[in-house]
Amino acid sequence: FFNFFLLFHNSYLFFHFTSTHQPLNMGAAASITEMQSGIADTKKDLKAFVANFAPLAQPGKEAMAARKQSWMAVDPNGNGLVSLAEFDGWIKKTLLLNAGENTEEADRLWKLYRPSYIRAFNDAKDQKAERPIKTVGEATTDDYVTRGEFRLAVAYLCLYAAMFDAFNAIDGGSEGTTAADDRRMSLEEWTAAYPKIAEAGYGFVALAKVADEATEDNAESVFKEMDADGKGMVLLNEWCKWIEAAEVAAGTLAGKMLNAGDE
């Protein structure tokens, strides 16, 4: 699943659970540079996007210092709680800051991968033990990303950006977002992409299975598997769930991380 996440194989990734909640403590000894190397060179937009955030998920003192600075930017009011709007705004500001004078390109990348941000946010915000927030009505920390969940949120951001990139390449029949995209994948679009989808450069287990001639799968049978509600269109949420299920079933480290995010 997304080759750069599979390169955690030589690292230590621990999942610690309590009886009331199941937070994830992710320790990654593998370098983010190795992780990024799993993205195909043809995926220029994805490479550019991930390059802005992957360093923040690295282990080590330098990455920790960078996360500390980034946390101050993502939590401007200093309350220790980051909303989806703040997370989204921080992603845009980071892209703009790193782009220098090329602000139009930064804005394009922010808009391109924006559909994936909420999934990264939602998976990360549930990882630490839930606590009530006295000053925000009935809200709890599970409604926000906390300081201890920030590194994981960045990792999820890269992971879900890759899922969206793969989906976007099929929707409308072309890379990126075009007028033909409607955020839904039809059987026709999937059938057209099916013969070469495993070679697209993402490394997803589910897509690798598509290329396995030992299976009896075909474009139509796989589409029906993805189309959870049976309405004839595969939505981004269904696509992500299908990819996640394959990672979990295969027991990959990315699958374990995604499974924890669904707890």
PDB file of N, CA, C and O in Angstrom, residues 92-141:
ATOM      1  N   LYS A  92      -2.612  24.870   3.496  1.00  0.00           N
ATOM      2  CA  LYS A  92      -2.480  25.902   2.458  1.00  0.00           C
ATOM      3  C   LYS A  92      -1.313  26.837   2.750  1.00  0.00           C
ATOM      4  O   LYS A  92      -0.509  27.145   1.857  1.00  0.00           O
ATOM      5  N   LYS A  93      -1.197  27.284   4.002  1.00  0.00           N
ATOM      6  CA  LYS A  93      -0.109  28.196   4.371  1.00  0.00           C
ATOM      7  C   LYS A  93       1.254  27.545   4.182  1.00  0.00           C
ATOM      8  O   LYS A  93       2.217  28.197   3.754  1.00  0.00           O
ATOM      9  N   THR A  94       1.352  26.253   4.498  1.00  0.00           N
ATOM     10  CA  THR A  94       2.619  25.542   4.340  1.00  0.00           C
ATOM     11  C   THR A  94       3.014  25.460   2.871  1.00  0.00           C
ATOM     12  O   THR A  94       4.172  25.698   2.505  1.00  0.00           O
ATOM     13  N   LEU A  95       2.062  25.133   2.028  1.00  0.00           N
ATOM     14  CA  LEU A  95       2.331  25.070   0.590  1.00  0.00           C
ATOM     15  C   LEU A  95       2.754  26.427   0.048  1.00  0.00           C
ATOM     16  O   LEU A  95       3.694  26.530  -0.747  1.00  0.00           O
ATOM     17  N   LEU A  96       2.065  27.476   0.480  1.00  0.00           N
ATOM     18  CA  LEU A  96       2.398  28.830   0.024  1.00  0.00           C
ATOM     19  C   LEU A  96       3.769  29.256   0.504  1.00  0.00           C
ATOM     20  O   LEU A  96       4.558  29.848  -0.252  1.00  0.00           O
ATOM     21  N   LEU A  97       4.079  28.950   1.757  1.00  0.00           N
ATOM     22  CA  LEU A  97       5.373  29.326   2.326  1.00  0.00           C
ATOM     23  C   LEU A  97       6.523  28.655   1.590  1.00  0.00           C
ATOM     24  O   LEU A  97       7.544  29.291   1.288  1.00  0.00           O
ATOM     25  N   ASN A  98       6.350  27.386   1.283  1.00  0.00           N
ATOM     26  CA  ASN A  98       7.417  26.633   0.624  1.00  0.00           C
ATOM     27  C   ASN A  98       7.515  26.908  -0.872  1.00  0.00           C
ATOM     28  O   ASN A  98       8.519  26.576  -1.499  1.00  0.00           O
ATOM     29  N   ALA A  99       6.481  27.511  -1.427  1.00  0.00           N
ATOM     30  CA  ALA A  99       6.455  27.750  -2.873  1.00  0.00           C
ATOM     31  C   ALA A  99       7.195  29.004  -3.285  1.00  0.00           C
ATOM     32  O   ALA A  99       7.486  29.196  -4.472  1.00  0.00           O
ATOM     33  N   GLY A 100       7.491  29.888  -2.317  1.00  0.00           N
ATOM     34  CA  GLY A 100       8.151  31.140  -2.663  1.00  0.00           C
ATOM     35  C   GLY A 100       7.251  32.010  -3.519  1.00  0.00           C
ATOM     36  O   GLY A 100       6.122  32.321  -3.134  1.00  0.00           O
ATOM     37  N   GLU A 101       7.738  32.388  -4.688  1.00  0.00           N
ATOM     38  CA  GLU A 101       6.950  33.252  -5.567  1.00  0.00           C
ATOM     39  C   GLU A 101       5.922  32.469  -6.380  1.00  0.00           C
ATOM     40  O   GLU A 101       5.037  33.071  -6.996  1.00  0.00           O
ATOM     41  N   ASN A 102       6.029  31.158  -6.385  1.00  0.00           N
ATOM     42  CA  ASN A 102       5.130  30.334  -7.199  1.00  0.00           C
ATOM     43  C   ASN A 102       3.836  30.041  -6.433  1.00  0.00           C
ATOM     44  O   ASN A 102       3.464  28.887  -6.191  1.00  0.00           O
ATOM     45  N   THR A 103       3.150  31.089  -6.052  1.00  0.00           N
ATOM     46  CA  THR A 103       1.959  30.943  -5.216  1.00  0.00           C
ATOM     47  C   THR A 103       0.791  30.290  -5.951  1.00  0.00           C
ATOM     48  O   THR A 103      -0.026  29.602  -5.335  1.00  0.00           O
ATOM     49  N   GLU A 104       0.703  30.499  -7.256  1.00  0.00           N
ATOM     50  CA  GLU A 104      -0.390  29.894  -8.013  1.00  0.00           C
ATOM     51  C   GLU A 104      -0.283  28.374  -8.000  1.00  0.00           C
ATOM     52  O   GLU A 104      -1.292  27.669  -7.897  1.00  0.00           O
ATOM     53  N   GLU A 105       0.931  27.863  -8.100  1.00  0.00           N
ATOM     54  CA  GLU A 105       1.133  26.417  -8.062  1.00  0.00           C
ATOM     55  C   GLU A 105       0.794  25.864  -6.683  1.00  0.00           C
ATOM     56  O   GLU A 105       0.195  24.786  -6.562  1.00  0.00           O
ATOM     57  N   ALA A 106       1.168  26.586  -5.643  1.00  0.00           N
ATOM     58  CA  ALA A 106       0.845  26.158  -4.285  1.00  0.00           C
ATOM     59  C   ALA A 106      -0.662  26.100  -4.077  1.00  0.00           C
ATOM     60  O   ALA A 106      -1.179  25.149  -3.489  1.00  0.00           O
ATOM     61  N   ASP A 107      -1.345  27.110  -4.561  1.00  0.00           N
ATOM     62  CA  ASP A 107      -2.801  27.146  -4.422  1.00  0.00           C
ATOM     63  C   ASP A 107      -3.443  26.014  -5.222  1.00  0.00           C
ATOM     64  O   ASP A 107      -4.426  25.406  -4.769  1.00  0.00           O
ATOM     65  N   ARG A 108      -2.884  25.700  -6.377  1.00  0.00           N
ATOM     66  CA  ARG A 108      -3.409  24.607  -7.201  1.00  0.00           C
ATOM     67  C   ARG A 108      -3.262  23.266  -6.470  1.00  0.00           C
ATOM     68  O   ARG A 108      -4.203  22.457  -6.445  1.00  0.00           O
ATOM     69  N   LEU A 109      -2.104  23.013  -5.872  1.00  0.00           N
ATOM     70  CA  LEU A 109      -1.886  21.762  -5.152  1.00  0.00           C
ATOM     71  C   LEU A 109      -2.820  21.660  -3.943  1.00  0.00           C
ATOM     72  O   LEU A 109      -3.352  20.588  -3.642  1.00  0.00           O
ATOM     73  N   TRP A 110      -3.001  22.771  -3.248  1.00  0.00           N
ATOM     74  CA  TRP A 110      -3.894  22.772  -2.081  1.00  0.00           C
ATOM     75  C   TRP A 110      -5.312  22.393  -2.489  1.00  0.00           C
ATOM     76  O   TRP A 110      -5.952  21.547  -1.860  1.00  0.00           O
ATOM     77  N   LYS A 111      -5.796  22.979  -3.568  1.00  0.00           N
ATOM     78  CA  LYS A 111      -7.138  22.682  -4.050  1.00  0.00           C
ATOM     79  C   LYS A 111      -7.228  21.253  -4.592  1.00  0.00           C
ATOM     80  O   LYS A 111      -8.243  20.579  -4.409  1.00  0.00           O
ATOM     81  N   LEU A 112      -6.170  20.800  -5.261  1.00  0.00           N
ATOM     82  CA  LEU A 112      -6.171  19.482  -5.879  1.00  0.00           C
ATOM     83  C   LEU A 112      -6.385  18.373  -4.853  1.00  0.00           C
ATOM     84  O   LEU A 112      -7.204  17.475  -5.057  1.00  0.00           O
ATOM     85  N   TYR A 113      -5.645  18.439  -3.737  1.00  0.00           N
ATOM     86  CA  TYR A 113      -5.697  17.352  -2.752  1.00  0.00           C
ATOM     87  C   TYR A 113      -6.649  17.630  -1.583  1.00  0.00           C
ATOM     88  O   TYR A 113      -6.739  16.820  -0.660  1.00  0.00           O
ATOM     89  N   ARG A 114      -7.386  18.704  -1.658  1.00  0.00           N
ATOM     90  CA  ARG A 114      -8.259  19.087  -0.545  1.00  0.00           C
ATOM     91  C   ARG A 114      -9.285  18.026  -0.148  1.00  0.00           C
ATOM     92  O   ARG A 114      -9.589  17.887   1.045  1.00  0.00           O
ATOM     93  N   PRO A 115      -9.833  17.250  -1.083  1.00  0.00           N
ATOM     94  CA  PRO A 115     -10.800  16.223  -0.674  1.00  0.00           C
ATOM     95  C   PRO A 115     -10.235  15.173   0.278  1.00  0.00           C
ATOM     96  O   PRO A 115     -10.999  14.474   0.953  1.00  0.00           O
ATOM     97  N   SER A 116      -8.916  15.049   0.339  1.00  0.00           N
ATOM     98  CA  SER A 116      -8.316  14.026   1.199  1.00  0.00           C
ATOM     99  C   SER A 116      -8.048  14.521   2.625  1.00  0.00           C
ATOM    100  O   SER A 116      -7.796  13.713   3.527  1.00  0.00           O
ATOM    101  N   TYR A 117      -8.119  15.820   2.862  1.00  0.00           N
ATOM    102  CA  TYR A 117      -7.731  16.371   4.164  1.00  0.00           C
ATOM    103  C   TYR A 117      -8.637  15.911   5.296  1.00  0.00           C
ATOM    104  O   TYR A 117      -8.177  15.639   6.406  1.00  0.00           O
ATOM    105  N   ILE A 118      -9.934  15.843   5.023  1.00  0.00           N
ATOM    106  CA  ILE A 118     -10.868  15.488   6.086  1.00  0.00           C
ATOM    107  C   ILE A 118     -10.659  14.048   6.543  1.00  0.00           C
ATOM    108  O   ILE A 118     -10.826  13.726   7.722  1.00  0.00           O
ATOM    109  N   ARG A 119     -10.250  13.170   5.637  1.00  0.00           N
ATOM    110  CA  ARG A 119     -10.006  11.779   6.015  1.00  0.00           C
ATOM    111  C   ARG A 119      -8.776  11.683   6.909  1.00  0.00           C
ATOM    112  O   ARG A 119      -8.764  10.947   7.905  1.00  0.00           O
ATOM    113  N   ALA A 120      -7.739  12.419   6.581  1.00  0.00           N
ATOM    114  CA  ALA A 120      -6.534  12.431   7.412  1.00  0.00           C
ATOM    115  C   ALA A 120      -6.849  12.992   8.792  1.00  0.00           C
ATOM    116  O   ALA A 120      -6.417  12.457   9.818  1.00  0.00           O
ATOM    117  N   PHE A 121      -7.605  14.080   8.817  1.00  0.00           N
ATOM    118  CA  PHE A 121      -7.987  14.718  10.078  1.00  0.00           C
ATOM    119  C   PHE A 121      -8.808  13.772  10.942  1.00  0.00           C
ATOM    120  O   PHE A 121      -8.526  13.596  12.136  1.00  0.00           O
ATOM    121  N   ASN A 122      -9.805  13.149  10.360  1.00  0.00           N
ATOM    122  CA  ASN A 122     -10.694  12.271  11.127  1.00  0.00           C
ATOM    123  C   ASN A 122      -9.971  11.056  11.686  1.00  0.00           C
ATOM    124  O   ASN A 122     -10.267  10.612  12.802  1.00  0.00           O
ATOM    125  N   ASP A 123      -9.059  10.485  10.917  1.00  0.00           N
ATOM    126  CA  ASP A 123      -8.325   9.321  11.415  1.00  0.00           C
ATOM    127  C   ASP A 123      -7.378   9.696  12.549  1.00  0.00           C
ATOM    128  O   ASP A 123      -7.207   8.933  13.500  1.00  0.00           O
ATOM    129  N   ALA A 124      -6.767  10.860  12.450  1.00  0.00           N
ATOM    130  CA  ALA A 124      -5.785  11.262  13.463  1.00  0.00           C
ATOM    131  C   ALA A 124      -6.427  11.720  14.766  1.00  0.00           C
ATOM    132  O   ALA A 124      -5.903  11.458  15.856  1.00  0.00           O
ATOM    133  N   LYS A 125      -7.567  12.381  14.688  1.00  0.00           N
ATOM    134  CA  LYS A 125      -8.130  13.027  15.876  1.00  0.00           C
ATOM    135  C   LYS A 125      -8.649  12.055  16.932  1.00  0.00           C
ATOM    136  O   LYS A 125      -8.898  12.455  18.069  1.00  0.00           O
ATOM    137  N   ASP A 126      -8.796  10.799  16.583  1.00  0.00           N
ATOM    138  CA  ASP A 126      -9.329   9.818  17.529  1.00  0.00           C
ATOM    139  C   ASP A 126      -8.259   8.982  18.215  1.00  0.00           C
ATOM    140  O   ASP A 126      -8.578   8.037  18.929  1.00  0.00           O
ATOM    141  N   GLN A 127      -6.991   9.316  18.020  1.00  0.00           N
ATOM    142  CA  GLN A 127      -5.943   8.409  18.475  1.00  0.00           C
ATOM    143  C   GLN A 127      -5.581   8.533  19.954  1.00  0.00           C
ATOM    144  O   GLN A 127      -5.189   7.555  20.572  1.00  0.00           O
ATOM    145  N   LYS A 128      -5.691   9.692  20.511  1.00  0.00           N
ATOM    146  CA  LYS A 128      -5.399   9.864  21.938  1.00  0.00           C
ATOM    147  C   LYS A 128      -6.675   9.696  22.759  1.00  0.00           C
ATOM    148  O   LYS A 128      -7.784   9.827  22.249  1.00  0.00           O
ATOM    149  N   ALA A 129      -6.514   9.403  24.035  1.00  0.00           N
ATOM    150  CA  ALA A 129      -7.664   9.199  24.913  1.00  0.00           C
ATOM    151  C   ALA A 129      -8.569  10.424  24.917  1.00  0.00           C
ATOM    152  O   ALA A 129      -8.109  11.566  24.993  1.00  0.00           O
ATOM    153  N   GLU A 130      -9.863  10.181  24.820  1.00  0.00           N
ATOM    154  CA  GLU A 130     -10.845  11.258  24.772  1.00  0.00           C
ATOM    155  C   GLU A 130     -10.971  11.961  26.117  1.00  0.00           C
ATOM    156  O   GLU A 130     -11.019  11.321  27.164  1.00  0.00           O
ATOM    157  N   ARG A 131     -10.995  13.301  26.061  1.00  0.00           N
ATOM    158  CA  ARG A 131     -11.171  14.095  27.278  1.00  0.00           C
ATOM    159  C   ARG A 131     -12.181  15.199  26.987  1.00  0.00           C
ATOM    160  O   ARG A 131     -12.201  15.761  25.887  1.00  0.00           O
ATOM    161  N   PRO A 132     -13.041  15.545  27.944  1.00  0.00           N
ATOM    162  CA  PRO A 132     -13.992  16.647  27.728  1.00  0.00           C
ATOM    163  C   PRO A 132     -13.271  17.982  27.662  1.00  0.00           C
ATOM    164  O   PRO A 132     -12.190  18.155  28.236  1.00  0.00           O
ATOM    165  N   ILE A 133     -13.863  18.917  26.947  1.00  0.00           N
ATOM    166  CA  ILE A 133     -13.317  20.276  26.859  1.00  0.00           C
ATOM    167  C   ILE A 133     -14.312  21.199  27.539  1.00  0.00           C
ATOM    168  O   ILE A 133     -15.387  21.486  26.998  1.00  0.00           O
ATOM    169  N   LYS A 134     -13.973  21.691  28.687  1.00  0.00           N
ATOM    170  CA  LYS A 134     -14.910  22.459  29.502  1.00  0.00           C
ATOM    171  C   LYS A 134     -15.377  23.741  28.842  1.00  0.00           C
ATOM    172  O   LYS A 134     -16.488  24.197  29.077  1.00  0.00           O
ATOM    173  N   THR A 135     -14.524  24.332  28.016  1.00  0.00           N
ATOM    174  CA  THR A 135     -14.860  25.637  27.448  1.00  0.00           C
ATOM    175  C   THR A 135     -15.571  25.547  26.095  1.00  0.00           C
ATOM    176  O   THR A 135     -15.880  26.561  25.495  1.00  0.00           O
ATOM    177  N   VAL A 136     -15.826  24.332  25.608  1.00  0.00           N
ATOM    178  CA  VAL A 136     -16.444  24.182  24.284  1.00  0.00           C
ATOM    179  C   VAL A 136     -17.677  23.297  24.364  1.00  0.00           C
ATOM    180  O   VAL A 136     -17.809  22.300  23.691  1.00  0.00           O
ATOM    181  N   GLY A 137     -18.600  23.662  25.225  1.00  0.00           N
ATOM    182  CA  GLY A 137     -19.864  22.932  25.333  1.00  0.00           C
ATOM    183  C   GLY A 137     -19.661  21.459  25.636  1.00  0.00           C
ATOM    184  O   GLY A 137     -18.961  21.097  26.573  1.00  0.00           O
ATOM    185  N   GLU A 138     -20.262  20.614  24.792  1.00  0.00           N
ATOM    186  CA  GLU A 138     -20.155  19.177  24.980  1.00  0.00           C
ATOM    187  C   GLU A 138     -19.048  18.554  24.129  1.00  0.00           C
ATOM    188  O   GLU A 138     -18.942  17.333  24.025  1.00  0.00           O
ATOM    189  N   ALA A 139     -18.220  19.376  23.521  1.00  0.00           N
ATOM    190  CA  ALA A 139     -17.142  18.871  22.676  1.00  0.00           C
ATOM    191  C   ALA A 139     -16.098  18.146  23.517  1.00  0.00           C
ATOM    192  O   ALA A 139     -15.938  18.396  24.710  1.00  0.00           O
ATOM    193  N   THR A 140     -15.391  17.219  22.873  1.00  0.00           N
ATOM    194  CA  THR A 140     -14.288  16.512  23.523  1.00  0.00           C
ATOM    195  C   THR A 140     -13.059  16.626  22.635  1.00  0.00           C
ATOM    196  O   THR A 140     -13.124  17.133  21.501  1.00  0.00           O
ATOM    197  N   THR A 141     -11.938  16.124  23.131  1.00  0.00           N
ATOM    198  CA  THR A 141     -10.711  16.172  22.336  1.00  0.00           C
ATOM    199  C   THR A 141     -10.820  15.320  21.081  1.00  0.00           C
ATOM    200  O   THR A 141     -10.026  15.480  20.150  1.00  0.00           O
TER     201      THR A 141
END
